[in-house]
PDB file of C-alpha atoms in Angstrom:
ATOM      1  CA  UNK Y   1    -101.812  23.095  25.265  1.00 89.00           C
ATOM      2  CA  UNK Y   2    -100.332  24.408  28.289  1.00 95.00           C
ATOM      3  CA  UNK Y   3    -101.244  27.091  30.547  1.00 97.00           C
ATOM      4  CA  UNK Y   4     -98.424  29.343  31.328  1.00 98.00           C
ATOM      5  CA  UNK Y   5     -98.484  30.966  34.601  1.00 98.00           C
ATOM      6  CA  UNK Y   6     -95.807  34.029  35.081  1.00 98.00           C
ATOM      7  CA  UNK Y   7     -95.785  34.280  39.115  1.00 98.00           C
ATOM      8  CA  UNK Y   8     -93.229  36.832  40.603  1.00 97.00           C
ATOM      9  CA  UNK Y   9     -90.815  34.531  42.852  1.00 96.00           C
ATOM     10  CA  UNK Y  10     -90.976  37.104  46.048  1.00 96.00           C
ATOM     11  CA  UNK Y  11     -94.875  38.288  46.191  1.00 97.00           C
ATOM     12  CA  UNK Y  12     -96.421  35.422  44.378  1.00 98.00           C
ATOM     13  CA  UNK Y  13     -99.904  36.433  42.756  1.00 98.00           C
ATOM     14  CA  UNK Y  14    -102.415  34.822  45.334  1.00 97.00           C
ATOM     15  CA  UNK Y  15    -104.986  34.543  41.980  1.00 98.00           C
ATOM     16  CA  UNK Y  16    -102.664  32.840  39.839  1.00 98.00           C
ATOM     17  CA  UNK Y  17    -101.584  30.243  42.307  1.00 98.00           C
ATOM     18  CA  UNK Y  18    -105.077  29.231  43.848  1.00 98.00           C
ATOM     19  CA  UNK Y  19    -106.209  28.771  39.357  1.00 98.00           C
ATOM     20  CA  UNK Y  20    -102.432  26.492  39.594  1.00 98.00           C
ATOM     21  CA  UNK Y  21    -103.676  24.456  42.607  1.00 98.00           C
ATOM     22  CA  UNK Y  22    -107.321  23.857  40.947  1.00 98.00           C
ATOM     23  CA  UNK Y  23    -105.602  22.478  37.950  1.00 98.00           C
ATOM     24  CA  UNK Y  24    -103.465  20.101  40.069  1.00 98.00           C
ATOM     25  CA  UNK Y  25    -106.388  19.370  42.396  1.00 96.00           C
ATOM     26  CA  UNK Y  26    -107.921  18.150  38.931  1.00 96.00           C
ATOM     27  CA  UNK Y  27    -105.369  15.865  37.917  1.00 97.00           C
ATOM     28  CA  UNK Y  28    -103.338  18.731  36.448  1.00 98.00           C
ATOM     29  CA  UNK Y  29     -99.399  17.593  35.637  1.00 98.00           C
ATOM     30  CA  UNK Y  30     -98.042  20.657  36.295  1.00 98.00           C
ATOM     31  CA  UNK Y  31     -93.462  22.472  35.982  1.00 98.00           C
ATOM     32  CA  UNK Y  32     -92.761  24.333  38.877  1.00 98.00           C
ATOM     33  CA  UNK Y  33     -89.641  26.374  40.148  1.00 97.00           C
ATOM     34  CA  UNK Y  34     -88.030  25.618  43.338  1.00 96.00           C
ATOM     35  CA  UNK Y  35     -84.949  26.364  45.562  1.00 95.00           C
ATOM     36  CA  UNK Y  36     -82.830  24.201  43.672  1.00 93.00           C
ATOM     37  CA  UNK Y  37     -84.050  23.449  39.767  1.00 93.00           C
ATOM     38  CA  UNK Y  38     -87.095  22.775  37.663  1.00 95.00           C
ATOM     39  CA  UNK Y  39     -89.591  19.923  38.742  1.00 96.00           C
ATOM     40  CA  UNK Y  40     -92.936  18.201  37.116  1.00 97.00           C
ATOM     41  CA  UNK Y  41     -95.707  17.637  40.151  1.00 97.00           C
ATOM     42  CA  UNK Y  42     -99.055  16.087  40.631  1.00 97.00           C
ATOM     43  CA  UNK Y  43    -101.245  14.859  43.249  1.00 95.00           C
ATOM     44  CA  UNK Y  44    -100.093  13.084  45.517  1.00 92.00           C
ATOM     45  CA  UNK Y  45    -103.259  10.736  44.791  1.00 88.00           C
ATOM     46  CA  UNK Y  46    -103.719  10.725  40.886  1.00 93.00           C
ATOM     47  CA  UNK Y  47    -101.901   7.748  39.731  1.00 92.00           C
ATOM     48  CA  UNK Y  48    -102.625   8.378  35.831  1.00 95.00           C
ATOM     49  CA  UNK Y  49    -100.703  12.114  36.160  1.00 96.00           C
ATOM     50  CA  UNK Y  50     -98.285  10.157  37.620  1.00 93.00           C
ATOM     51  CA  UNK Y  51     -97.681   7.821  34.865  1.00 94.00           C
ATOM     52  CA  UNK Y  52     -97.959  11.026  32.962  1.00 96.00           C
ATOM     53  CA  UNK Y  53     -94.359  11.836  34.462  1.00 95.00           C
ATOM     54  CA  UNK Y  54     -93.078   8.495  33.986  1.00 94.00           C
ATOM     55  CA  UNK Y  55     -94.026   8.866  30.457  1.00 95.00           C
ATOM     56  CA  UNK Y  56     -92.153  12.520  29.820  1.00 96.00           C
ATOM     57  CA  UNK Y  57     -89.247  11.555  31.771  1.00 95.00           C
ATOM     58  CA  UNK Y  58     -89.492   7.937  30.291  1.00 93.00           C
ATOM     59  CA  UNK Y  59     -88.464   6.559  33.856  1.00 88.00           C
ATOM     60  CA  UNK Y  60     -89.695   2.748  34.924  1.00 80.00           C
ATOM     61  CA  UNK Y  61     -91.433   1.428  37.194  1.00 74.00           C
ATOM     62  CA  UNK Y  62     -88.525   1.593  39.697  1.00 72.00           C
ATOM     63  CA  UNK Y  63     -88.253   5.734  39.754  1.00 76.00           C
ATOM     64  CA  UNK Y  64     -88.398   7.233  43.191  1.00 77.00           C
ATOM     65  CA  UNK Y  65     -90.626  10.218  43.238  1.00 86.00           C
ATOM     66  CA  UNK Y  66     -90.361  12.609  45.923  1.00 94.00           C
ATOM     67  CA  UNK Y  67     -92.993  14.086  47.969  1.00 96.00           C
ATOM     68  CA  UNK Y  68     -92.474  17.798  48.612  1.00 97.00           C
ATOM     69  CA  UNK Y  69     -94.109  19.041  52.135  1.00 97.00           C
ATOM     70  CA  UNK Y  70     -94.841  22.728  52.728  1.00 95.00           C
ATOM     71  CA  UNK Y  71     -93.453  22.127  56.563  1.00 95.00           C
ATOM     72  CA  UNK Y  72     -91.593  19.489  59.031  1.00 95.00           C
ATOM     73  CA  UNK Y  73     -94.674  18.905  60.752  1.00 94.00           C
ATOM     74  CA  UNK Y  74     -96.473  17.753  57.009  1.00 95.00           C
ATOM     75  CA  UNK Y  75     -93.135  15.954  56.452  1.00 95.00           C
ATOM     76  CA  UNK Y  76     -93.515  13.757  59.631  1.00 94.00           C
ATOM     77  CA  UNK Y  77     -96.831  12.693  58.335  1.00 94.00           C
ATOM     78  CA  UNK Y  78     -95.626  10.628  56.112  1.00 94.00           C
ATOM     79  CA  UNK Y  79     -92.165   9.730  57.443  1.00 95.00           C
ATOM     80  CA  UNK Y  80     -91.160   8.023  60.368  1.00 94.00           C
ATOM     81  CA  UNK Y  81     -89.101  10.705  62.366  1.00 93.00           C
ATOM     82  CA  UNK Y  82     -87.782  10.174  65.354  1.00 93.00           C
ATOM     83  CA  UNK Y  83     -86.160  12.790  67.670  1.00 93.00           C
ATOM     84  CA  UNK Y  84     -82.593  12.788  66.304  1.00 92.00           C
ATOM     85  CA  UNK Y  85     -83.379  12.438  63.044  1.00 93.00           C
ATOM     86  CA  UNK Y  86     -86.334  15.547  63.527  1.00 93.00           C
ATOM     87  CA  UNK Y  87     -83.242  17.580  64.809  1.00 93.00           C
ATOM     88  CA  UNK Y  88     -81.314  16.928  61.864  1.00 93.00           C
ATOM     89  CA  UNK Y  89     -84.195  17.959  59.511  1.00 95.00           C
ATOM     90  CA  UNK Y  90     -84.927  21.019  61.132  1.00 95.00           C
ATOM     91  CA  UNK Y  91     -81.396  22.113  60.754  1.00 95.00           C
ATOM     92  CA  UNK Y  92     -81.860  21.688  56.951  1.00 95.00           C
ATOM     93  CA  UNK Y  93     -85.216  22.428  56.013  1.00 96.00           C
ATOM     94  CA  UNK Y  94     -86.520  24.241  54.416  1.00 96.00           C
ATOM     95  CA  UNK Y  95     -83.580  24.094  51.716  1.00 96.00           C
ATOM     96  CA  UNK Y  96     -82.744  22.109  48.703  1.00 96.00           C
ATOM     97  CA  UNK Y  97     -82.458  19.025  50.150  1.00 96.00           C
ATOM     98  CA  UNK Y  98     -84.005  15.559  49.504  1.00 96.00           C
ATOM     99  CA  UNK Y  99     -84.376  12.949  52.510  1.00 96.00           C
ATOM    100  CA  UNK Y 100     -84.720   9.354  52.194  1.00 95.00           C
ATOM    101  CA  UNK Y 101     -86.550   8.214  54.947  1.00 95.00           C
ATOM    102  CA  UNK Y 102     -89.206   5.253  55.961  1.00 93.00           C
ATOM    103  CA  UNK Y 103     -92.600   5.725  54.938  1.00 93.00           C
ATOM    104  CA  UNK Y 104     -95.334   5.811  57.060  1.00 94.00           C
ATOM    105  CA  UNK Y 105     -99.188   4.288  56.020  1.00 90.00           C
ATOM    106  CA  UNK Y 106     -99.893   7.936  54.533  1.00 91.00           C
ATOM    107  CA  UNK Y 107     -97.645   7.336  51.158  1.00 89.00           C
ATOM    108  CA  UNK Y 108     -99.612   5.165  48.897  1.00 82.00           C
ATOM    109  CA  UNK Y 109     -97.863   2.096  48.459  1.00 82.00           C
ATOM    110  CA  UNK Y 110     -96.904   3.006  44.596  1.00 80.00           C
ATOM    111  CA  UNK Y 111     -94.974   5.837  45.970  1.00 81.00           C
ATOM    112  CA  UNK Y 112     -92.782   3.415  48.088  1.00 78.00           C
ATOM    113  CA  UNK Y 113     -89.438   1.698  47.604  1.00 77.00           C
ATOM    114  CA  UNK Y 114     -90.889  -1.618  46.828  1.00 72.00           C
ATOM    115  CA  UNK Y 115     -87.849  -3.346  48.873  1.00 77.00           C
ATOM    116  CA  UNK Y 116     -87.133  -0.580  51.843  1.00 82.00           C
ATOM    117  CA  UNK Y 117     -90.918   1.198  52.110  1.00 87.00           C
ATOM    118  CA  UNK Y 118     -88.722   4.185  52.190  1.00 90.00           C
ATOM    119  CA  UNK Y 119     -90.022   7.402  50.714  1.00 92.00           C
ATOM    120  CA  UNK Y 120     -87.848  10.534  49.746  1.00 93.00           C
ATOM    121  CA  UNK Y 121     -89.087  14.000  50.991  1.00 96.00           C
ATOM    122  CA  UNK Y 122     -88.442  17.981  50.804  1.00 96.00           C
ATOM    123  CA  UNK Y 123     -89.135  20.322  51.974  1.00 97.00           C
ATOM    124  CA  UNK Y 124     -87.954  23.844  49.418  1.00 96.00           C
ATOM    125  CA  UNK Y 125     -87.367  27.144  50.518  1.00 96.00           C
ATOM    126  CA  UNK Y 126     -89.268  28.685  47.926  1.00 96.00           C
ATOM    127  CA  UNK Y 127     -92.526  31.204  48.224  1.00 97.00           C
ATOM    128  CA  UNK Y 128     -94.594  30.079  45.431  1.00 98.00           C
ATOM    129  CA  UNK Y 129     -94.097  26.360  46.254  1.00 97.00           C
ATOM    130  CA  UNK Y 130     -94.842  27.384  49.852  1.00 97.00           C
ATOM    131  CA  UNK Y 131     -97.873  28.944  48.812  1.00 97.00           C
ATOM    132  CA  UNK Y 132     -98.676  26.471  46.250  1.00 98.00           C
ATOM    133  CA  UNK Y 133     -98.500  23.500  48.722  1.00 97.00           C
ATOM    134  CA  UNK Y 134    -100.652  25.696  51.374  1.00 96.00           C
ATOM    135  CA  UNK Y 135    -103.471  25.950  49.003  1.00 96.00           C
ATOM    136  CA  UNK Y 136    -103.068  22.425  47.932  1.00 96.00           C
ATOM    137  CA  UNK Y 137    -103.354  21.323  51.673  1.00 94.00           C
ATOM    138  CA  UNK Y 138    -101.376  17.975  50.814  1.00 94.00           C
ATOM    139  CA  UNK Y 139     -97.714  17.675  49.562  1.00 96.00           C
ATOM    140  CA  UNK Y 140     -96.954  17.707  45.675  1.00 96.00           C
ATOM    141  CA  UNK Y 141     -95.540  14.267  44.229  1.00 95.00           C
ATOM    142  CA  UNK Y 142     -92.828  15.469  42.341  1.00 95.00           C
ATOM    143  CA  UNK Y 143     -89.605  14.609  39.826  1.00 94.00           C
ATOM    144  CA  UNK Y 144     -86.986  16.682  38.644  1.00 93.00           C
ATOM    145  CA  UNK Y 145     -87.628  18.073  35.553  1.00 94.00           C
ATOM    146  CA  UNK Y 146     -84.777  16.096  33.563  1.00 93.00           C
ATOM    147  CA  UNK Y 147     -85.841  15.555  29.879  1.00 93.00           C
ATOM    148  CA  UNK Y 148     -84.759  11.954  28.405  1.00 93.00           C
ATOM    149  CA  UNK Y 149     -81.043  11.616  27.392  1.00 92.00           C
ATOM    150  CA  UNK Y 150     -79.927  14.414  29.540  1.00 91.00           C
ATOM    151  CA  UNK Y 151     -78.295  14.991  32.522  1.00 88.00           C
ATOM    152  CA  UNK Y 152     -78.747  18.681  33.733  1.00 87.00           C
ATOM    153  CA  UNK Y 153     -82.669  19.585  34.157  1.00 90.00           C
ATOM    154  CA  UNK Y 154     -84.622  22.339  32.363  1.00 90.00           C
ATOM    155  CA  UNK Y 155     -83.734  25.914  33.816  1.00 88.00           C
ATOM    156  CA  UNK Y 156     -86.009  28.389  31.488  1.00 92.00           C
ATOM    157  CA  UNK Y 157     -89.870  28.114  31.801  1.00 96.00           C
ATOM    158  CA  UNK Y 158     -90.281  29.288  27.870  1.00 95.00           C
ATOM    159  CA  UNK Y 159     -87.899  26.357  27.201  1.00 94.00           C
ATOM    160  CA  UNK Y 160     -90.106  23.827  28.982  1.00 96.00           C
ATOM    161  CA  UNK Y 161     -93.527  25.483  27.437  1.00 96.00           C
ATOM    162  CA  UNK Y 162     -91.965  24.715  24.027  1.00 95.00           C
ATOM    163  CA  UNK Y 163     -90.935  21.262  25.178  1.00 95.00           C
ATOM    164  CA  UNK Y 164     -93.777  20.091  27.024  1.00 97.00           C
ATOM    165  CA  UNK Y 165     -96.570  22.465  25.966  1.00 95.00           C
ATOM    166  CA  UNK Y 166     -98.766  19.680  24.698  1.00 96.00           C
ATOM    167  CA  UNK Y 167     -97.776  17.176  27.583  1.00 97.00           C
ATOM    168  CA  UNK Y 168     -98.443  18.832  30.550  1.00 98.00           C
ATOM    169  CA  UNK Y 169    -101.173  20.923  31.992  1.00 98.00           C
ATOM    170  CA  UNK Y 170     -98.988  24.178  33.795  1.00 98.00           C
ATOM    171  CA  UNK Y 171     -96.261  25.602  33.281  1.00 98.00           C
ATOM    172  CA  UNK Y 172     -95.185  28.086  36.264  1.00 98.00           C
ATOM    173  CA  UNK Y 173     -92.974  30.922  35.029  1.00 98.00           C
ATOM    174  CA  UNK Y 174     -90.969  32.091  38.393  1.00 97.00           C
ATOM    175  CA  UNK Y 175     -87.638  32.830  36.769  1.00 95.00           C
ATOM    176  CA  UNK Y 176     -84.368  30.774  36.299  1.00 91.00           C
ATOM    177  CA  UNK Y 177     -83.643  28.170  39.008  1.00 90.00           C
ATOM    178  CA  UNK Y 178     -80.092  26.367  39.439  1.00 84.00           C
ATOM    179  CA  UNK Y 179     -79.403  23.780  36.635  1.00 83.00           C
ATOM    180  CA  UNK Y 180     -77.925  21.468  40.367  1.00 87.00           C
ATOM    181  CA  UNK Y 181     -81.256  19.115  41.537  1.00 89.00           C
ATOM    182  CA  UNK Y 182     -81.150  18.829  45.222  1.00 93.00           C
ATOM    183  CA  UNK Y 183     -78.899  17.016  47.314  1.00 95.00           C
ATOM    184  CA  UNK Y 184     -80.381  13.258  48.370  1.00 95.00           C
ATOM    185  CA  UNK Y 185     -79.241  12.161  51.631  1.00 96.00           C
ATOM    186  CA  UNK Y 186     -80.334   8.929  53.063  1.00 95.00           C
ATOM    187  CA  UNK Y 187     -81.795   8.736  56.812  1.00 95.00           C
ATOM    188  CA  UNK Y 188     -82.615   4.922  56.884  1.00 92.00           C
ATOM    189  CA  UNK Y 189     -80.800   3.340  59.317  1.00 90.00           C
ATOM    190  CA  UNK Y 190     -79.995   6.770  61.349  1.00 86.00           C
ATOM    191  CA  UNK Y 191     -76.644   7.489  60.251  1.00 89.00           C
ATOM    192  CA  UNK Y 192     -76.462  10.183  56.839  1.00 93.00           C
ATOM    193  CA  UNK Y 193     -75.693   8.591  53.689  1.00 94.00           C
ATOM    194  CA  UNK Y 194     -75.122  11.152  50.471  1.00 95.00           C
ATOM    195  CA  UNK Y 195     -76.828   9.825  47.631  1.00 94.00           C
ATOM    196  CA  UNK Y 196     -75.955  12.341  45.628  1.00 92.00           C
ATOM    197  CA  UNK Y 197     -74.140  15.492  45.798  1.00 93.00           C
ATOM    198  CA  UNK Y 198     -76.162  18.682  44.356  1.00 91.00           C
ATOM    199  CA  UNK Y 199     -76.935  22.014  45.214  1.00 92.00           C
ATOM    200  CA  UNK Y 200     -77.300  21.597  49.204  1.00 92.00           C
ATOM    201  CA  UNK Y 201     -74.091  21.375  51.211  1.00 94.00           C
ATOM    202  CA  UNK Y 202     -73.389  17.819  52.494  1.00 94.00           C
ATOM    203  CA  UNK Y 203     -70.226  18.126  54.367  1.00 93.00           C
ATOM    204  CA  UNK Y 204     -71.963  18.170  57.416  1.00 89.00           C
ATOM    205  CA  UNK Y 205     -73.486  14.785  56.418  1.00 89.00           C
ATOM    206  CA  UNK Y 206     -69.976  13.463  55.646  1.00 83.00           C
ATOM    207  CA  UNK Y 207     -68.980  14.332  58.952  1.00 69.00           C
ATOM    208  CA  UNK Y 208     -71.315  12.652  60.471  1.00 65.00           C
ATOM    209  CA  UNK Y 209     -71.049   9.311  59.203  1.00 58.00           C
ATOM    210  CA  UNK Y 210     -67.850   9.099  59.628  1.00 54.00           C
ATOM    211  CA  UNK Y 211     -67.827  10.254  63.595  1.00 54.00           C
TER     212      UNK Y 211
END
């Protein structure tokens, strides 16, 4: 049965989130809040949590996970980032936005677009994630928490306790989030490309691309 962490969203307890990264750190599958809605996280490392995910979610093989950095500077660890492109993010993070960019050797090939080697990435404005990925000391691999059949995610931690409570590890209690997942904007080939349009403003993506 699940754990069930309430953490305030403005002074997180330091206690309760070093106990959330020591279940993660052991292969934990853990719901989190963030800036934009509900996600399900792991290590970036434990493949079977992973599959885990896959299996709540019931997502293939194909399913891009995203990698959620506390920082830029963790972010360009495992994305190639060149100078315009490091502009761009640090106009944007941290916020509720999800790049697509190409991986470097750091993301296990798993994680990886199988055809592109592209990874997505975040980085949230959000305290307890910020804390939560400090004490980790490596980014989260993460998935919107979107149950099977449905296309809004979860939005009330005592919802997803009685949902998940025998299928995940954590549940972290730090109030409503937005039912909108983040906005995915491609970086590929250098030029923004809106993937999909959700809680982060994009216009100044659209702009862009067509300049």
């Amino acid at each position: 049965m699940a754990q069930y962490f309430s953490i305030h969203p403005i002074n997180p307890q330091r206690r309760l989130i070093h106990q959330a990264a020591e279940i993660i750190g052991h292969g934990g599958v853990v719901a989190y809040p963030t800036d934009s809605s509900y996600a399900l996280g792991c290590s970036i490392g434990n493949k079977e949590a992973m599959n885990r995910i896959r299996i709540i979610r019931k997502i293939g093989e194909d399913h891009n996970f995203t990698l959620v950095c506390k920082d830029l500077s963790e972010l360009s660890i495992y994305a190639k980032v060149d100078n315009d492109i490091y502009r761009l993010l640090k106009r944007f993070t941290p916020g509720p936005y999800t790049f697509i960019l190409a991986a470097t050797g750091e993301v296990p090939r798993r994680l990886q677009n199988p055809k592109r080697r592209s990874i997505g990435l975040r980085v949230p404005d959000f305290r307890i994630v910020e804390l939560l990925l400090g004490e980790l000391n490596e980014p989260l691999m993460s998935s919107t928490l979107i149950m099977p059949g449905e296309t809004l995610p979860l939005n009330d931690a005592e919802q997803i306790r009685r949902a998940l409570e025998h299928e995940i590890d954590l549940v972290i209690d730090g109030g409503p989030c937005d039912f909108q997942p983040t906005s995915v904007v491609d970086l590929i080939s250098g030029i923004p490309n809106v993937r999909r349009v959700g809680k982060g403003d994009v216009s100044t993506f659209i702009s862009s691309a067509h300049k």
